[in-house]
Coordinates of C-alpha atoms and ligand atoms in Angstrom, one line a residue:
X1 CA 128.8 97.9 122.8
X2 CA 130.9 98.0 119.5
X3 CA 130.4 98.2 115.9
X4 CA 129.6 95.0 114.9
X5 CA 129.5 95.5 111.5
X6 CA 132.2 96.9 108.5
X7 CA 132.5 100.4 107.2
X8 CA 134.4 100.1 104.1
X9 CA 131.9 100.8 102.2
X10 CA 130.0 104.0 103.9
X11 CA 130.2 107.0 102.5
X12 CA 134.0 108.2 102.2
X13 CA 132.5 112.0 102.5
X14 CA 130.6 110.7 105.7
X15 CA 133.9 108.7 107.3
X16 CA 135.7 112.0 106.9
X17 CA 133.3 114.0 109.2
X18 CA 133.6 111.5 111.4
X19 CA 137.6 111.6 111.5
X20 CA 137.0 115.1 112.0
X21 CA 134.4 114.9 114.6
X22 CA 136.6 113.1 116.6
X23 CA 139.1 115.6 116.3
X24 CA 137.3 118.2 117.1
X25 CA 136.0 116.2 120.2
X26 CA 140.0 115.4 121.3
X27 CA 140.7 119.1 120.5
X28 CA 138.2 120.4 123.2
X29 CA 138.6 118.2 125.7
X30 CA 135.9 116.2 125.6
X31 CA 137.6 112.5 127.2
X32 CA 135.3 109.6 126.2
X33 CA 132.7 110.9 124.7
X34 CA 128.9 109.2 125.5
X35 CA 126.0 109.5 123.6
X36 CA 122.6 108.4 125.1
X37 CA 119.6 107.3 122.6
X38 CA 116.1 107.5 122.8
X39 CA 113.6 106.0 120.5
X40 CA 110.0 106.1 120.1
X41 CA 107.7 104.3 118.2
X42 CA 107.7 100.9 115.7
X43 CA 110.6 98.4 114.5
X44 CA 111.6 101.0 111.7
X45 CA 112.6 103.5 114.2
X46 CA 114.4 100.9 116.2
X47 CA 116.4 99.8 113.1
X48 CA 117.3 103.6 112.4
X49 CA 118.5 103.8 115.7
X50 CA 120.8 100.9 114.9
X51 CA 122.5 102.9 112.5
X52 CA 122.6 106.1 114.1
X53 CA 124.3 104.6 116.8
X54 CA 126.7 103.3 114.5
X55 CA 127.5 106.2 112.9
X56 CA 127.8 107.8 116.4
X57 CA 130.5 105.0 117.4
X58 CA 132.1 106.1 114.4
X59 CA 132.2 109.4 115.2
X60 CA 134.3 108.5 118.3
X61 CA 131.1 108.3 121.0
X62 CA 130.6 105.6 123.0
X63 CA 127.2 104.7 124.1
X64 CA 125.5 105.3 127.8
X65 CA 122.2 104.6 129.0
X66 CA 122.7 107.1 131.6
X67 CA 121.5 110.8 130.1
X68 CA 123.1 112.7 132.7
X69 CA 126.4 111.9 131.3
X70 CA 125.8 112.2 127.9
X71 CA 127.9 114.2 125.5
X72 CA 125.5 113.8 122.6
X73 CA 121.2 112.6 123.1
X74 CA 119.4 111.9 120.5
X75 CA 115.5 111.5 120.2
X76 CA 114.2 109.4 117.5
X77 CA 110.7 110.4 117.6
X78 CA 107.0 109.0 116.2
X79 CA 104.2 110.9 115.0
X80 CA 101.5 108.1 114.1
X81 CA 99.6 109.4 116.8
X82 CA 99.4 112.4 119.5
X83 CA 100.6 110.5 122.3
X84 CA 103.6 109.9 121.4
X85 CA 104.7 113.7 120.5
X86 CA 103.8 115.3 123.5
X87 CA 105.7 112.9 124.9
X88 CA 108.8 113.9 123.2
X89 CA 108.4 117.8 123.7
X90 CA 108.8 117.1 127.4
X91 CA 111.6 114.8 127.5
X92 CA 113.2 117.2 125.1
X93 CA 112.3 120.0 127.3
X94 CA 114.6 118.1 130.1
X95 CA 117.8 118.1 128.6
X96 CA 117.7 122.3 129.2
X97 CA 119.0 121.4 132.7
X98 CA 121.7 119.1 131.4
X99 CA 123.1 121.4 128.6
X100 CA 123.7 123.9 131.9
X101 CA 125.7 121.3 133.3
X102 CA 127.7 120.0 130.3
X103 CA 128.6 122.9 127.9
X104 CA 129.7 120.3 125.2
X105 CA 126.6 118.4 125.2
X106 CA 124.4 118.0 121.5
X107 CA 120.9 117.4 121.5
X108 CA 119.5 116.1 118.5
X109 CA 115.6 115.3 117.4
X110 CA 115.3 113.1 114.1
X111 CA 112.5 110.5 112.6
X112 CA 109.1 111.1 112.0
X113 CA 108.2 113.8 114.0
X114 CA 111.2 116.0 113.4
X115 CA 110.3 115.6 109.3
X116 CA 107.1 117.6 109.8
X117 CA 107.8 121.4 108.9
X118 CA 105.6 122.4 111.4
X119 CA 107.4 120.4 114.1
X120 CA 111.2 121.6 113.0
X121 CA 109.5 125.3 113.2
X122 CA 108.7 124.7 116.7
X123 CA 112.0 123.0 117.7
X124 CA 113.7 125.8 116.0
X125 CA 111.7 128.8 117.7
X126 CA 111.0 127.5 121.2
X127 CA 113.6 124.9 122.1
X128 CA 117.2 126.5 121.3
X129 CA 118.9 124.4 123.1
X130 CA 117.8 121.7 120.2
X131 CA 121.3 121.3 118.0
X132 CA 120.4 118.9 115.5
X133 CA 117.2 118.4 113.7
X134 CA 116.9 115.9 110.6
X135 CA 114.4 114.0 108.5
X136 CA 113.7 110.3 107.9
X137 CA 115.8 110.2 104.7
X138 CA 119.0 111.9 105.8
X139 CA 120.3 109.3 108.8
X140 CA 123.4 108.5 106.7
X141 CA 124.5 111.8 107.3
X142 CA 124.5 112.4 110.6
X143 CA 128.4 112.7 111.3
X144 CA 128.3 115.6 108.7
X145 CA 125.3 117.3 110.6
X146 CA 127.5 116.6 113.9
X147 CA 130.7 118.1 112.5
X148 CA 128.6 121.2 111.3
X149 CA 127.2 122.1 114.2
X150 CA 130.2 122.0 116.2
X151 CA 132.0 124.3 113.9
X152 CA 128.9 126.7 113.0
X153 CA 125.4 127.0 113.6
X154 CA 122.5 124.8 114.3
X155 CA 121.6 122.1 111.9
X156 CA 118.2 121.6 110.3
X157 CA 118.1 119.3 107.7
X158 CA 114.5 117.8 106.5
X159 CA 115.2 117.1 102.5
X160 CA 112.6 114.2 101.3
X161 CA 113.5 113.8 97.9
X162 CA 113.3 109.6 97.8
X163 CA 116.5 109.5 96.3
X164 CA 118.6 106.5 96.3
X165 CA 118.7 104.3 99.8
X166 CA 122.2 104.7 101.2
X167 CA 124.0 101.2 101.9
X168 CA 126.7 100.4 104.3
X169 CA 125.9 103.1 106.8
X170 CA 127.4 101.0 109.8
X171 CA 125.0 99.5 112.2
X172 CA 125.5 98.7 116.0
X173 CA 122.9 96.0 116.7
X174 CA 120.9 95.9 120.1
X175 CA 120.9 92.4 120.2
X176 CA 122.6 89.3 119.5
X177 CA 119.8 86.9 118.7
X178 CA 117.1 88.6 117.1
X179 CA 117.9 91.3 114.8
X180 CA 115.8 93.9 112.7
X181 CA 116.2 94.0 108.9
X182 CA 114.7 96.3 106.7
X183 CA 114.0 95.4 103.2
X184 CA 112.3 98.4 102.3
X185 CA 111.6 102.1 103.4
X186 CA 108.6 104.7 103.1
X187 CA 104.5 104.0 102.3
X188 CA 102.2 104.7 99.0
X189 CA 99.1 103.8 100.2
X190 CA 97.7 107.0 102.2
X191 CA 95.3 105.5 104.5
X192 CA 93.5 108.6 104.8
X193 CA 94.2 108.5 109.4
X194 CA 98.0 107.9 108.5
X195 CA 101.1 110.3 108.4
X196 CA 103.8 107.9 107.6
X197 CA 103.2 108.5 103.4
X198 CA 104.2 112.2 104.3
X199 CA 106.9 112.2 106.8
X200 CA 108.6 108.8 105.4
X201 CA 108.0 109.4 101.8
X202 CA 107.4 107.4 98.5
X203 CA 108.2 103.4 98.7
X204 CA 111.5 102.5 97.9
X205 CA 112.7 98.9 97.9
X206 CA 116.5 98.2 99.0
X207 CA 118.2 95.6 96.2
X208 CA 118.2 92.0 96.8
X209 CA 121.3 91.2 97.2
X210 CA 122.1 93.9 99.5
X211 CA 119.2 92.1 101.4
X212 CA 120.7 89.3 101.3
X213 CA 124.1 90.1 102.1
X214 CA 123.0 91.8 105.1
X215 CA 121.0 88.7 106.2
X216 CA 123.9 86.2 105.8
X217 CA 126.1 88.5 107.8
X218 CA 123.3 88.6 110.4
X219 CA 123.3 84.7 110.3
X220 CA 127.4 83.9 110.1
X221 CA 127.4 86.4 113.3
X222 CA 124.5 84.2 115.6
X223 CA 121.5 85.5 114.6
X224 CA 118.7 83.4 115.1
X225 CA 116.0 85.6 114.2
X226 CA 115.7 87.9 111.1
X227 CA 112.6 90.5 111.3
X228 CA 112.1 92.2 108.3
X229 CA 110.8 95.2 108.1
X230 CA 109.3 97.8 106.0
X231 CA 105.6 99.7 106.3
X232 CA 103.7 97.5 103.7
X233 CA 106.4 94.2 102.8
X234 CA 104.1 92.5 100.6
X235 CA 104.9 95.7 98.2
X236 CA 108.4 94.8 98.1
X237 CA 110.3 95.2 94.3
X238 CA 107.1 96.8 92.6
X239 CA 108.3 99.5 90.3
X240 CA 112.0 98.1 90.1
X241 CA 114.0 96.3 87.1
X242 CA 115.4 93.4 89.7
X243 CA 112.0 91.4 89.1
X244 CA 112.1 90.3 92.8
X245 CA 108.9 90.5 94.6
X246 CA 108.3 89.5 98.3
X247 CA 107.5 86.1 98.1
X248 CA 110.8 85.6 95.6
X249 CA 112.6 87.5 98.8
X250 CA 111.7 85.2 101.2
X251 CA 112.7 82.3 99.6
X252 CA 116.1 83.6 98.6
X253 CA 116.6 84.5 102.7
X254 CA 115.4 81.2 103.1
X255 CA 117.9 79.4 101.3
X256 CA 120.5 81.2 103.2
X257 CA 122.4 78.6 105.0
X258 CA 122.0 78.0 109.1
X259 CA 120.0 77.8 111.6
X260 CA 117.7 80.5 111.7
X261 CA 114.1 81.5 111.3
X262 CA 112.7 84.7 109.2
X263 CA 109.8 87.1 110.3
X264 CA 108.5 90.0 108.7
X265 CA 105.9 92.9 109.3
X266 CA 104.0 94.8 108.3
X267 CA 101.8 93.1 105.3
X268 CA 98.7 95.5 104.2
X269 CA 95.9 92.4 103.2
X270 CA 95.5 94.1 99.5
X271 CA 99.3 92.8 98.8
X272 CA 99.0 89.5 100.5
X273 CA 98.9 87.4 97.4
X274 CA 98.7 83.3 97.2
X275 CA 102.1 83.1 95.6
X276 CA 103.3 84.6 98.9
X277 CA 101.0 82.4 101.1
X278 CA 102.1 79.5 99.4
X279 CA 105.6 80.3 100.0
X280 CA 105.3 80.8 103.6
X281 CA 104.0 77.3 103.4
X282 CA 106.9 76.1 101.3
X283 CA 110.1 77.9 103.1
X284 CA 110.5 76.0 106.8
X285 CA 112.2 78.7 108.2
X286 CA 109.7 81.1 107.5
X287 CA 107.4 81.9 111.3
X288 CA 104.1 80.9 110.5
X289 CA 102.7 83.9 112.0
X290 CA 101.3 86.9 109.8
X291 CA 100.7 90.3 111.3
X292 CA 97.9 91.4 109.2
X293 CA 96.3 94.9 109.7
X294 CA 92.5 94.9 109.2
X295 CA 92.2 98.4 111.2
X296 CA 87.8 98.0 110.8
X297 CA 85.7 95.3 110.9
X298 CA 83.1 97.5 109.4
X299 CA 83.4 97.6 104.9
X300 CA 82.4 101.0 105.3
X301 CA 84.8 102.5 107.0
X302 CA 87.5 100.5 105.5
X303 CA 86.4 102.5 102.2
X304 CA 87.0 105.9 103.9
X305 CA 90.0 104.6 105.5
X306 CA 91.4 103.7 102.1
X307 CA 92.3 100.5 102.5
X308 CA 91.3 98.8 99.3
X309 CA 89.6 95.7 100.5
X310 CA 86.3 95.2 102.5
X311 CA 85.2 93.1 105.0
X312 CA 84.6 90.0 102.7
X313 CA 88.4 90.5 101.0
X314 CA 89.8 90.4 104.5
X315 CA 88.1 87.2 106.0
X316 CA 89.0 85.5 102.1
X317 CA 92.5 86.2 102.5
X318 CA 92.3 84.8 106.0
X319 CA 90.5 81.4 104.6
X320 CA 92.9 81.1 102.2
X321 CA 95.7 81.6 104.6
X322 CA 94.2 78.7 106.8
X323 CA 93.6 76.0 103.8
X324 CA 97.4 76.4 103.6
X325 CA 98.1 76.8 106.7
X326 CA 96.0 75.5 109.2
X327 CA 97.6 76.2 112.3
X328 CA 99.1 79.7 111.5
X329 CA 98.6 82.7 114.0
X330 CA 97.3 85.9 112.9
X331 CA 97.9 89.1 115.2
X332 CA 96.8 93.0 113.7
X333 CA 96.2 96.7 114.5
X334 CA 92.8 98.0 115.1
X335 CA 91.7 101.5 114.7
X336 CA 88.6 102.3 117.0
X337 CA 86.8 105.9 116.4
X338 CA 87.6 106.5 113.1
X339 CA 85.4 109.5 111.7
X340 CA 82.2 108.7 111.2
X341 CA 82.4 105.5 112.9
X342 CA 79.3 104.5 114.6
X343 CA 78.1 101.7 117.3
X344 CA 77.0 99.6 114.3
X345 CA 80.4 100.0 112.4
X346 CA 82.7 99.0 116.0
X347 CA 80.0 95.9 116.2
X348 CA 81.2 95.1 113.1
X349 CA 85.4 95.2 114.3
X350 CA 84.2 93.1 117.4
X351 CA 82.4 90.7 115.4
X352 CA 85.3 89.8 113.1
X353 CA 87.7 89.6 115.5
X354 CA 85.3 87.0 117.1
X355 CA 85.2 85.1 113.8
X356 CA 88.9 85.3 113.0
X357 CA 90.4 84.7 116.2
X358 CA 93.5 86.6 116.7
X359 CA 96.2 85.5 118.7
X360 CA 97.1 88.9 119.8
X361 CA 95.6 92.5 118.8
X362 CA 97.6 95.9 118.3
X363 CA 94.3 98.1 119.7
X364 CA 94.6 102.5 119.3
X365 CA 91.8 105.1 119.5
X366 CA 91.7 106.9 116.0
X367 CA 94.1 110.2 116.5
X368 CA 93.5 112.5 114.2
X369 CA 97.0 113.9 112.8
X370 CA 97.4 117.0 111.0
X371 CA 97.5 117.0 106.7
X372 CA 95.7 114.0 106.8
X373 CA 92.4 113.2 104.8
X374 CA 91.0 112.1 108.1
X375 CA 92.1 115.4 110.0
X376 CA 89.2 117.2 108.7
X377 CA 86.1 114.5 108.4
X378 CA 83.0 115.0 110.8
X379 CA 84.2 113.4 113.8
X380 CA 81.0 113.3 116.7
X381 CA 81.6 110.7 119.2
X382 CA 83.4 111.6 122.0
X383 CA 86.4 110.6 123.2
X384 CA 84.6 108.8 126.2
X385 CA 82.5 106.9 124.2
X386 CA 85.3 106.0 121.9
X387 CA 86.7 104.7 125.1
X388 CA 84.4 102.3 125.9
X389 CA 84.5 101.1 122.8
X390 CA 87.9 100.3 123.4
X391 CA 87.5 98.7 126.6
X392 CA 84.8 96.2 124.8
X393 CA 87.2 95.3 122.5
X394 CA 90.2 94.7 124.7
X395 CA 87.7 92.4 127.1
X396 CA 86.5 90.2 124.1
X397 CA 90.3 90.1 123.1
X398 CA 90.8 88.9 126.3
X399 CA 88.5 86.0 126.5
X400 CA 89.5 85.2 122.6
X401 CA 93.2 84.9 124.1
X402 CA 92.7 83.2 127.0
X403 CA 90.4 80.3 124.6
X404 CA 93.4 80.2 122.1
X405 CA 96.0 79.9 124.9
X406 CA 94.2 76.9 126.8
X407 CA 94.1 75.1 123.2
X408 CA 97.1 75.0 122.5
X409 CA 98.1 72.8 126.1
X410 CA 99.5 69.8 124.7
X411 CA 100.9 71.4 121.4
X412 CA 104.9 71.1 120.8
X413 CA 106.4 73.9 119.6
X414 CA 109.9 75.0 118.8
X415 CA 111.2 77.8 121.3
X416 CA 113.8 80.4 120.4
X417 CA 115.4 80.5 124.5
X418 CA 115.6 84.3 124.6
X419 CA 116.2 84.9 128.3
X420 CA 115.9 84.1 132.2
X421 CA 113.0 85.7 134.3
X422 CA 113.3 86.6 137.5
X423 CA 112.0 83.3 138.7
X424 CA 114.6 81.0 136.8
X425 CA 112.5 80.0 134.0
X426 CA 114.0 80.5 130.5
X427 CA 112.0 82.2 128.2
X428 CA 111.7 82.1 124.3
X429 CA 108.6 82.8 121.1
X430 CA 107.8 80.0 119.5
X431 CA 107.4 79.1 115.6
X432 CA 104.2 81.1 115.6
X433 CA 103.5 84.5 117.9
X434 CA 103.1 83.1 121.5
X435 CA 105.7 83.1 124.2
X436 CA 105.9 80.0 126.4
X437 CA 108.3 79.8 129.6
X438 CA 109.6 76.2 131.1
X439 CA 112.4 75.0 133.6
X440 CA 116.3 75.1 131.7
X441 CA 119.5 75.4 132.0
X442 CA 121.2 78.7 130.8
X443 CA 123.7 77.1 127.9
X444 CA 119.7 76.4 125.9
X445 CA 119.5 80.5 125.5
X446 CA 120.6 81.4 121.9
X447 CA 119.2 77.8 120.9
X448 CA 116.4 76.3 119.2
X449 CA 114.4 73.7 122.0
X450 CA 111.5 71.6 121.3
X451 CA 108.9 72.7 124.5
X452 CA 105.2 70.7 125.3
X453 CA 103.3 73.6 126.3
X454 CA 101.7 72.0 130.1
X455 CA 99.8 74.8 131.1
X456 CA 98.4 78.5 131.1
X457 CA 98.3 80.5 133.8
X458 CA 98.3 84.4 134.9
X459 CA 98.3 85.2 131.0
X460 CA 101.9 83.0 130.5
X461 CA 101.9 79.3 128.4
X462 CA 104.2 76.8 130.3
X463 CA 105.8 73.9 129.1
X464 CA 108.9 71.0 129.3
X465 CA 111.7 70.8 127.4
X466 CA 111.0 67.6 125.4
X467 CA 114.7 65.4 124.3
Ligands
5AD501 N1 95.3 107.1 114.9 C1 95.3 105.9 115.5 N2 96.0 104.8 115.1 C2 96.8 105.0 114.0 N3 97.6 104.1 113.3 C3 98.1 104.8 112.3 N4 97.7 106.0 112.2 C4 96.8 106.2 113.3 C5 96.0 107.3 113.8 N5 96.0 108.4 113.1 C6 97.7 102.7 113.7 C7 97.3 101.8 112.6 C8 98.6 101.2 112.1 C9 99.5 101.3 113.3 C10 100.9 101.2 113.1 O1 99.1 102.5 113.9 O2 96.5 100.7 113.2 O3 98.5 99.9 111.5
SF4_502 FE1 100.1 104.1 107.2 FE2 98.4 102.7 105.7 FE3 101.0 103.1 104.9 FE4 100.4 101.5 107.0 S1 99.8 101.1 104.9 S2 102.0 103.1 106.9 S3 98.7 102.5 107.9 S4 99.5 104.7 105.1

């Protein structure tokens, strides 16, 4: 893999640490040096991963996807819910054996997880074999943090101050076709289960034309796919002088020239405004798919959640969405178990996604996560019930996507070809959220095909390429 992108304009301070990290590498030996990545949790960690790995290439280190012969690992962790920690204590617990082996090896925990004090305490205390700890809003550092450690002590760095986004931190892409962009970083809205407000910080757009720069560089290099990316996108600009909002964003991304199409998650339903539905109407190479978060079927809950819309809002916004688009494809994340959630309240969450129809559902049991309003609310049904809850809902999903898939036999659709599966087949998304396989020849991947989808079967569309 190599840097795919320029560093002129990175931090000078920052390209100096990495001159010197290399230095310091050469100095001690250290022939080829190979850093391994892991990453847990949503696009925004996978994007910050982009960068870290280009700062790390900078820094002289190549990249291995073997850990045992690693000179540097990094953990880019998640905290949205308790899963996905305990996970990371034990594969951080691992690399012990490996630090025995290689005397020059780094380990380094960053991203959400790592930005809880609580969490850095416990890194610090129990796992001293853990070199490099930082926060969500101090990536662009990390060849400084990397040059400290090897000439001092440990590095913990967890300032969240919301100062200026950092440009031009150099990003190596994981793909060639499809490629994350974020437009904005950090949430305000303190949904009262959620801990992304506090270990991500305040909102903070990134300018336009950095946006755009970025995405015309993404489009001049073969992308085909843009996702962009930020916790709540339909907030983008509020509360800066550029006047640019979302929808004004997507059009100017539209206008870009090629052939290309644009995504974007996550939009939070009290942003989704008809200017911006009516520009996903206007702007063809906009996806006409909308990842919409509901979280609760039930008006209720959605107070205590903080969500600032009810049931009513949400199922108005979808109408609306429908009258201008009428054959767009919704997917969204569902909370089940929230505090205080009864039978009558999940009834509620299965009912609407009866009546609405998603294509696909994001589907998590309520974890309750320390500092959060949520944390401490009376919380009686047990974990088992909440369970069966869940299993009710991913069984009506079921059917709901089996129905949609049958319908849409006979529909043409335009197929990114992404790869081959194991069978031969190429593979590919369509305009909207679905995934549709079909007979090809290997010179249609990176291209745009028409496909008529034939069949569904073992939960896959099918289809022929159409001339
Ligand atoms: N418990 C369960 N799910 C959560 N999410 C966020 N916080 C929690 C939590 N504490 C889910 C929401 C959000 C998605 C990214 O993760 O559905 O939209
Ligand atoms: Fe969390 Fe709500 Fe912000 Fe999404 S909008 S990141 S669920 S606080």
């Amino acid at each position: 893999m190599t840097l795919n992108e320029k560093t002129n304009n990175y931090l000078p301070e920052q390209c100096a640490y990495a001159k010197r990290v290399q230095a310091i590498l050469a100095e001690r030996g250290v022939q080829n040096p190979q850093a391994h990545i892991v990453t847990f949790g949503c696009q925004q960690n996978v994007s910050d991963s982009e960068r870290i790995k280009g700062m790390l290439l900078l820094c002289g280190y190549s990249l291995t996807e073997d850990i045992t012969k690693a000179d540097f690992i990094l953990f880019n962790t998640c905290a949205v819910r308790g899963h996905a920690e305990d996970r990371v204590y034990g594969n951080v617990g691992a690399t012990k054996k490996y630090k025995k082996a290689n005397p020059n090896l780094l380990v380094s925990v960053c991203g959400c997880m790592a930005q809880q004090q609580s969490v850095a305490d416990k890194f610090y205390k129990s796992y001293p074999y853990v070199d490099i700890v930082f926060g969500t809003q101090q990536h662009h550092r990390l060849p400084e943090f990397i040059y400290r450690r090897l000439t001092s002590k440990r590095v913990y760095e967890l300032t969240l101050d919301n100062a200026n986004i950092v440009e031009h931190v150099p990003i190596s892409r994981d793909g060639t076709l499809k490629g994350w962009l974020p437009i904005m970083y950090g949430c305000n809205n303190f949904c009262t289960y959620c801990i992304v407000p506090y270990v991500r910080g305040r909102e903070r757009s990134r300018d336009p034309q950095e946006i755009i720069k970025e995405a015309t560089d993404m489009v001049n290099n073969g992308f085909k796919e843009i996702m962009l990316l930020g916790q709540n996108v339909n907030s983008y600009g509020k509360g800066e002088s550029h006047g640019v909002n979302f929808a004004k964003l997507l059009r100017m991304i539209n206008d870009i020239e090629g052939d290309f199409r644009i995504r974007f998650m996550t939009s939070h339903p009290k942003d989704c405004t008809e200017e911006l539905l009516d520009t996903i109407r206007d702007c063809k190479k906009v996806e006409r798919h909308i990842h919409l978060p509901f979280q609760s079927g039930s008006s209720k809950i959605l107070k205590q959640m903080n969500r600032y819309y009810d049931r009513e809002g949400y199922l108005k916004l979808i109408a609306a969405a429908r009258e201008r688009l009428p054959d767009v494809e919704f997917t969204s994340d569902i909370i089940v178990g929230f505090p205080g959630e009864t039978y009558e309240d999940f009834c509620e969450t299965l009912s609407l996604v009866k009546e609405v129809k998603f294509t696909s559902l994001f589907t998590f049991i309520y974890s309750p996560r320390e500092g959060t309003p949520a944390a401490v609310m009376p919380d009686p049904i047990s974990r088992e019930e909440k369970g069966k809850w869940f299993d009710e809902l991913l069984k009506t999903q079921d059917e709901i996507s089996k129905e949609l898939n049958l319908s849409l036999v006979g529909k043409t659709v335009r197929v990114l070809c992404e790869e081959k599966t194991s069978e031969g087949l190429i593979c590919g998304k369509s305009e909207y959220y679905s995934s549709v396989c079909f007979e090809g020849s290997d010179d249609m991947i990176g291209n745009f095909v028409a496909v008529r989808i034939e069949k569904y079967h073992n939960n896959t569309l099918y289809g022929a390429v159409i001339n």
